[in-house]
Coordinates of C-alpha atoms in Angstrom, one line a residue:
M1 CA 77.9 -71.1 -42.0
G2 CA 75.1 -70.2 -39.6
H3 CA 74.9 -66.9 -37.3
K4 CA 76.5 -67.1 -33.7
T5 CA 73.7 -67.7 -31.0
S6 CA 74.0 -65.9 -27.5
P7 CA 73.5 -68.6 -24.7
F8 CA 72.1 -66.6 -22.6
A9 CA 69.4 -65.2 -24.9
F10 CA 68.9 -69.0 -26.1
R11 CA 68.5 -70.3 -22.7
L12 CA 66.0 -67.6 -21.3
G13 CA 64.2 -67.6 -24.6
F14 CA 64.9 -64.1 -26.1
L15 CA 65.1 -65.4 -29.7
S16 CA 61.8 -66.8 -29.8
L17 CA 60.1 -63.7 -29.1
W18 CA 61.0 -60.0 -29.7
P19 CA 57.9 -57.8 -28.7
F20 CA 59.3 -54.1 -29.6
E21 CA 58.7 -52.4 -32.7
W22 CA 61.2 -49.1 -32.9
C23 CA 60.1 -45.9 -34.1
S24 CA 62.9 -45.6 -36.4
N25 CA 65.9 -47.4 -38.1
N26 CA 68.2 -45.4 -35.5
Y27 CA 68.5 -48.8 -33.3
S28 CA 70.6 -47.8 -30.7
E29 CA 69.1 -44.2 -29.9
V30 CA 65.7 -45.2 -30.0
S31 CA 66.4 -48.1 -27.9
S32 CA 68.3 -46.0 -25.2
K33 CA 65.7 -43.3 -25.2
N34 CA 62.9 -45.9 -24.8
I35 CA 64.8 -47.3 -21.7
L36 CA 65.1 -44.1 -19.9
I37 CA 61.4 -42.8 -20.6
F38 CA 60.2 -46.7 -18.9
N39 CA 62.9 -45.9 -16.0
Y40 CA 61.3 -42.7 -15.4
L41 CA 57.8 -44.3 -15.9
K42 CA 58.6 -46.9 -13.8
R43 CA 59.8 -44.5 -10.7
I44 CA 57.5 -41.6 -10.8
L45 CA 54.2 -44.7 -11.0
Y46 CA 55.8 -46.3 -8.0
E47 CA 55.8 -43.2 -5.8
N48 CA 52.1 -43.2 -6.7
N49 CA 51.9 -46.9 -5.2
I50 CA 51.5 -48.0 -9.3
I51 CA 53.8 -51.0 -10.8
L52 CA 54.5 -50.3 -14.5
G53 CA 54.1 -53.8 -16.0
D54 CA 54.3 -53.8 -19.8
F55 CA 55.6 -51.1 -22.0
A56 CA 55.2 -50.8 -26.1
V57 CA 56.2 -48.2 -28.3
S58 CA 55.2 -47.9 -31.8
F59 CA 55.4 -45.4 -34.9
K60 CA 52.6 -45.4 -37.2
F61 CA 50.4 -42.5 -39.0
G62 CA 52.8 -39.9 -37.9
K63 CA 52.1 -40.4 -34.1
V64 CA 53.8 -42.5 -31.5
F65 CA 51.4 -44.9 -29.7
V66 CA 52.3 -45.8 -26.2
N67 CA 50.7 -48.5 -24.8
L68 CA 51.6 -49.6 -21.2
T69 CA 50.1 -52.0 -18.1
Y70 CA 50.1 -51.3 -14.6
Y71 CA 49.3 -52.6 -11.5
Q72 CA 47.4 -50.8 -8.6
L73 CA 48.5 -51.3 -5.1
E74 CA 45.8 -51.7 -2.4
I75 CA 46.8 -49.6 0.5
K76 CA 45.2 -50.5 3.8
N77 CA 45.3 -48.7 7.0
L78 CA 47.9 -46.2 5.5
S79 CA 49.9 -44.1 8.2
Y80 CA 53.5 -42.4 8.3
K81 CA 55.0 -45.4 10.1
S82 CA 53.9 -48.4 7.8
K83 CA 51.9 -49.1 4.3
Q84 CA 49.7 -52.1 4.4
V85 CA 49.5 -53.4 1.1
G86 CA 47.2 -56.4 0.1
L87 CA 46.9 -58.6 -2.8
Q88 CA 43.9 -57.4 -5.0
S89 CA 41.7 -60.3 -5.9
S90 CA 42.7 -63.1 -9.0
F91 CA 39.2 -62.9 -10.1
P92 CA 37.3 -62.5 -12.6
L93 CA 40.1 -62.9 -14.9
Y94 CA 38.2 -61.0 -17.5
Y95 CA 38.5 -57.9 -16.4
R96 CA 42.4 -57.6 -16.3
K97 CA 42.5 -55.9 -19.6
K98 CA 40.6 -53.0 -18.6
K99 CA 41.8 -50.0 -20.5
H100 CA 41.6 -46.3 -19.6
Y101 CA 42.3 -42.9 -20.7
Y102 CA 43.9 -40.1 -18.8
Q103 CA 42.1 -37.3 -16.8
K104 CA 43.1 -33.8 -16.2
G105 CA 44.5 -33.3 -13.0
T106 CA 45.8 -37.0 -12.7
I107 CA 49.4 -38.6 -12.7
W108 CA 48.4 -39.8 -16.3
E109 CA 48.4 -36.1 -17.8
E110 CA 51.7 -35.5 -16.4
I111 CA 53.0 -38.8 -18.2
H112 CA 51.4 -38.0 -20.9
S113 CA 52.9 -34.3 -21.0
F114 CA 56.3 -35.9 -20.4
L115 CA 56.0 -38.0 -23.3
Q116 CA 55.3 -35.7 -25.6
Y117 CA 58.1 -33.5 -24.8
E118 CA 60.5 -36.2 -24.9
Y119 CA 59.2 -37.5 -28.4
N120 CA 58.5 -34.1 -30.2
I121 CA 55.5 -35.6 -31.6
T122 CA 51.8 -36.2 -31.2
V123 CA 51.6 -39.1 -28.7
D124 CA 48.6 -41.7 -28.4
L125 CA 48.9 -42.8 -24.6
K126 CA 46.8 -45.8 -23.3
F127 CA 47.1 -47.5 -20.2
Y128 CA 45.6 -50.6 -19.0
N129 CA 44.5 -51.6 -15.3
R130 CA 45.4 -55.5 -14.6
L131 CA 43.8 -56.9 -11.7
N132 CA 45.9 -59.8 -11.4
I133 CA 49.8 -59.4 -9.8
F134 CA 50.6 -62.5 -12.0
D135 CA 49.8 -61.1 -15.3
H136 CA 53.4 -59.3 -15.3
V137 CA 56.5 -60.3 -13.8
N138 CA 57.5 -56.6 -12.7
F139 CA 54.1 -56.5 -10.7
I140 CA 55.3 -59.3 -8.3
S141 CA 58.9 -58.3 -7.9
G142 CA 57.2 -54.5 -7.4
Y143 CA 54.8 -55.6 -4.8
L144 CA 57.6 -57.1 -2.8
R145 CA 59.7 -54.4 -3.0
F146 CA 57.0 -52.2 -1.7
K147 CA 56.4 -54.6 1.2
I148 CA 59.9 -54.6 2.2
E149 CA 60.5 -50.9 2.3
S150 CA 57.4 -49.8 3.7
S151 CA 57.2 -52.5 6.7
F152 CA 59.9 -55.4 7.0
F153 CA 60.7 -58.6 5.0
S154 CA 58.7 -61.8 6.1
K155 CA 58.4 -65.3 4.5
I156 CA 54.7 -64.7 5.0
Y157 CA 54.8 -62.8 1.6
L158 CA 56.3 -65.3 -0.4
I159 CA 54.0 -67.6 1.1
Q160 CA 50.9 -65.5 0.2
L161 CA 52.0 -65.1 -3.5
C162 CA 52.8 -69.1 -3.6
N163 CA 49.4 -69.7 -2.3
E164 CA 47.6 -67.2 -4.8
F165 CA 49.9 -68.7 -7.5
N166 CA 48.7 -72.4 -6.9
M167 CA 44.9 -71.3 -6.8
L168 CA 45.3 -69.9 -10.7
N169 CA 45.3 -73.3 -12.3
N170 CA 47.2 -72.5 -15.5
L171 CA 44.6 -69.4 -15.9
I172 CA 47.1 -67.0 -16.7
I173 CA 47.8 -66.4 -20.3
Y174 CA 50.8 -64.2 -21.4
S175 CA 49.6 -61.8 -24.1
G176 CA 50.8 -58.3 -23.5
F177 CA 50.1 -56.1 -26.6
Y178 CA 52.0 -58.9 -29.0
K179 CA 49.5 -61.1 -29.7
S180 CA 51.2 -64.3 -28.0
N181 CA 48.3 -65.8 -26.7
C182 CA 50.1 -69.3 -27.0
F183 CA 51.7 -69.2 -23.5
V184 CA 50.2 -70.3 -20.3
L185 CA 51.8 -69.5 -17.1
Q186 CA 53.3 -72.5 -15.3
G187 CA 56.1 -72.1 -13.0
L188 CA 57.0 -69.5 -10.4
K189 CA 60.1 -68.8 -8.4
I190 CA 61.3 -65.7 -6.3
L191 CA 64.6 -64.9 -4.4
C192 CA 65.1 -62.4 -1.8
F193 CA 68.5 -61.9 -0.5
G194 CA 70.0 -59.3 1.8
R195 CA 69.6 -58.5 5.3
L196 CA 66.4 -59.5 5.5
I197 CA 66.5 -60.3 9.2
G198 CA 66.6 -56.7 9.8
L199 CA 69.9 -56.8 12.2
Q200 CA 72.9 -54.6 11.1
N201 CA 75.2 -57.5 12.8
K202 CA 73.7 -60.3 10.8
I203 CA 75.2 -61.3 7.3
S204 CA 73.1 -61.5 4.3
V205 CA 70.6 -64.4 4.0
V206 CA 68.9 -65.9 0.7
E207 CA 64.9 -66.6 1.1
H208 CA 63.2 -68.5 -2.1
I209 CA 60.3 -69.9 -3.1
A210 CA 59.0 -71.8 -5.8
S211 CA 56.0 -73.7 -7.0
G212 CA 55.7 -75.0 -10.6
P213 CA 58.2 -76.2 -13.3
M214 CA 61.4 -74.1 -13.8
P215 CA 63.4 -75.5 -16.7
L216 CA 66.9 -74.1 -17.6
Q217 CA 66.3 -74.5 -21.6
S218 CA 63.5 -72.5 -23.0
K219 CA 64.0 -72.9 -26.8
N220 CA 59.9 -73.2 -27.5
Q221 CA 58.8 -71.9 -23.8
L222 CA 58.8 -68.3 -22.4
I223 CA 60.8 -67.2 -19.0
L224 CA 60.3 -63.9 -18.1
S225 CA 62.4 -62.4 -15.1
S226 CA 62.5 -59.1 -13.0
F227 CA 65.0 -57.5 -10.6
E228 CA 64.2 -55.0 -8.1
T229 CA 66.4 -53.4 -5.2
A230 CA 64.5 -52.5 -1.9
N231 CA 66.1 -50.0 0.2
T232 CA 66.2 -50.3 4.2
K233 CA 67.7 -48.9 6.7
H234 CA 69.8 -51.9 7.3
G235 CA 71.1 -51.9 3.3
L236 CA 70.0 -53.2 0.2
C237 CA 67.9 -55.9 -0.6
G238 CA 67.5 -57.7 -3.9
I239 CA 64.5 -59.3 -5.2
K240 CA 64.3 -61.6 -8.4
V241 CA 61.0 -63.0 -9.5
Y242 CA 61.2 -65.8 -12.7
L243 CA 58.0 -66.9 -14.4
Y244 CA 57.7 -69.7 -16.7
Y245 CA 55.2 -69.9 -19.6
K246 CA 54.7 -73.2 -21.5
C247 CA 53.8 -73.1 -25.2
L248 CA 50.1 -74.3 -25.5
G249 CA 51.4 -76.1 -28.6
E250 CA 53.4 -78.7 -26.7

């Protein structure tokens, strides 16, 4: 008798790639702690105009190794009314894995102290600045959330992202920290829903844009998704982003 397979995990490809290496055999406790830490880092970095991407934790040689990737939003004409945020340049792509170590007096020192307190053991923190917004699905959803919260929703944001995506022409490879360089970015799908028009007496609407394939079945492919909630004066707006990666061997 074979093991029962989760249809949801099978369709999204969760069974073909398991990226995390847990710190101990107590799976549920460590998993819960890592989720809480990830949510804290995501919130504190977003407050500093930084979007968190990959977050990997491993335990080796009596130390906890934390590796994460981030995308720095470009702030233009910053004022108390609005924040104009632009996309960083997508090229050259070989700069996207630049590694940094934290310096004193920065947000990274605060994060390192927090991790040291939570894990109660020596923590080795390394973070990588990704210059391309399509290097992680969280970068796209976080960017749209920032745009909606700081100004208003516009279909131009989606068109701009779609045009930027079409310029890449299969140049983005899913790597992270898991040595999975066999997946190439092929498809993009973005959905925004809520009172996007900005009027309280208007019902919720849905705006979406897509480029490239987005299959329902992903046994040998990889589909990454991200969900964000933007808080506006007219209510909550949901953001869903899907990235489809095709296996190079097919």
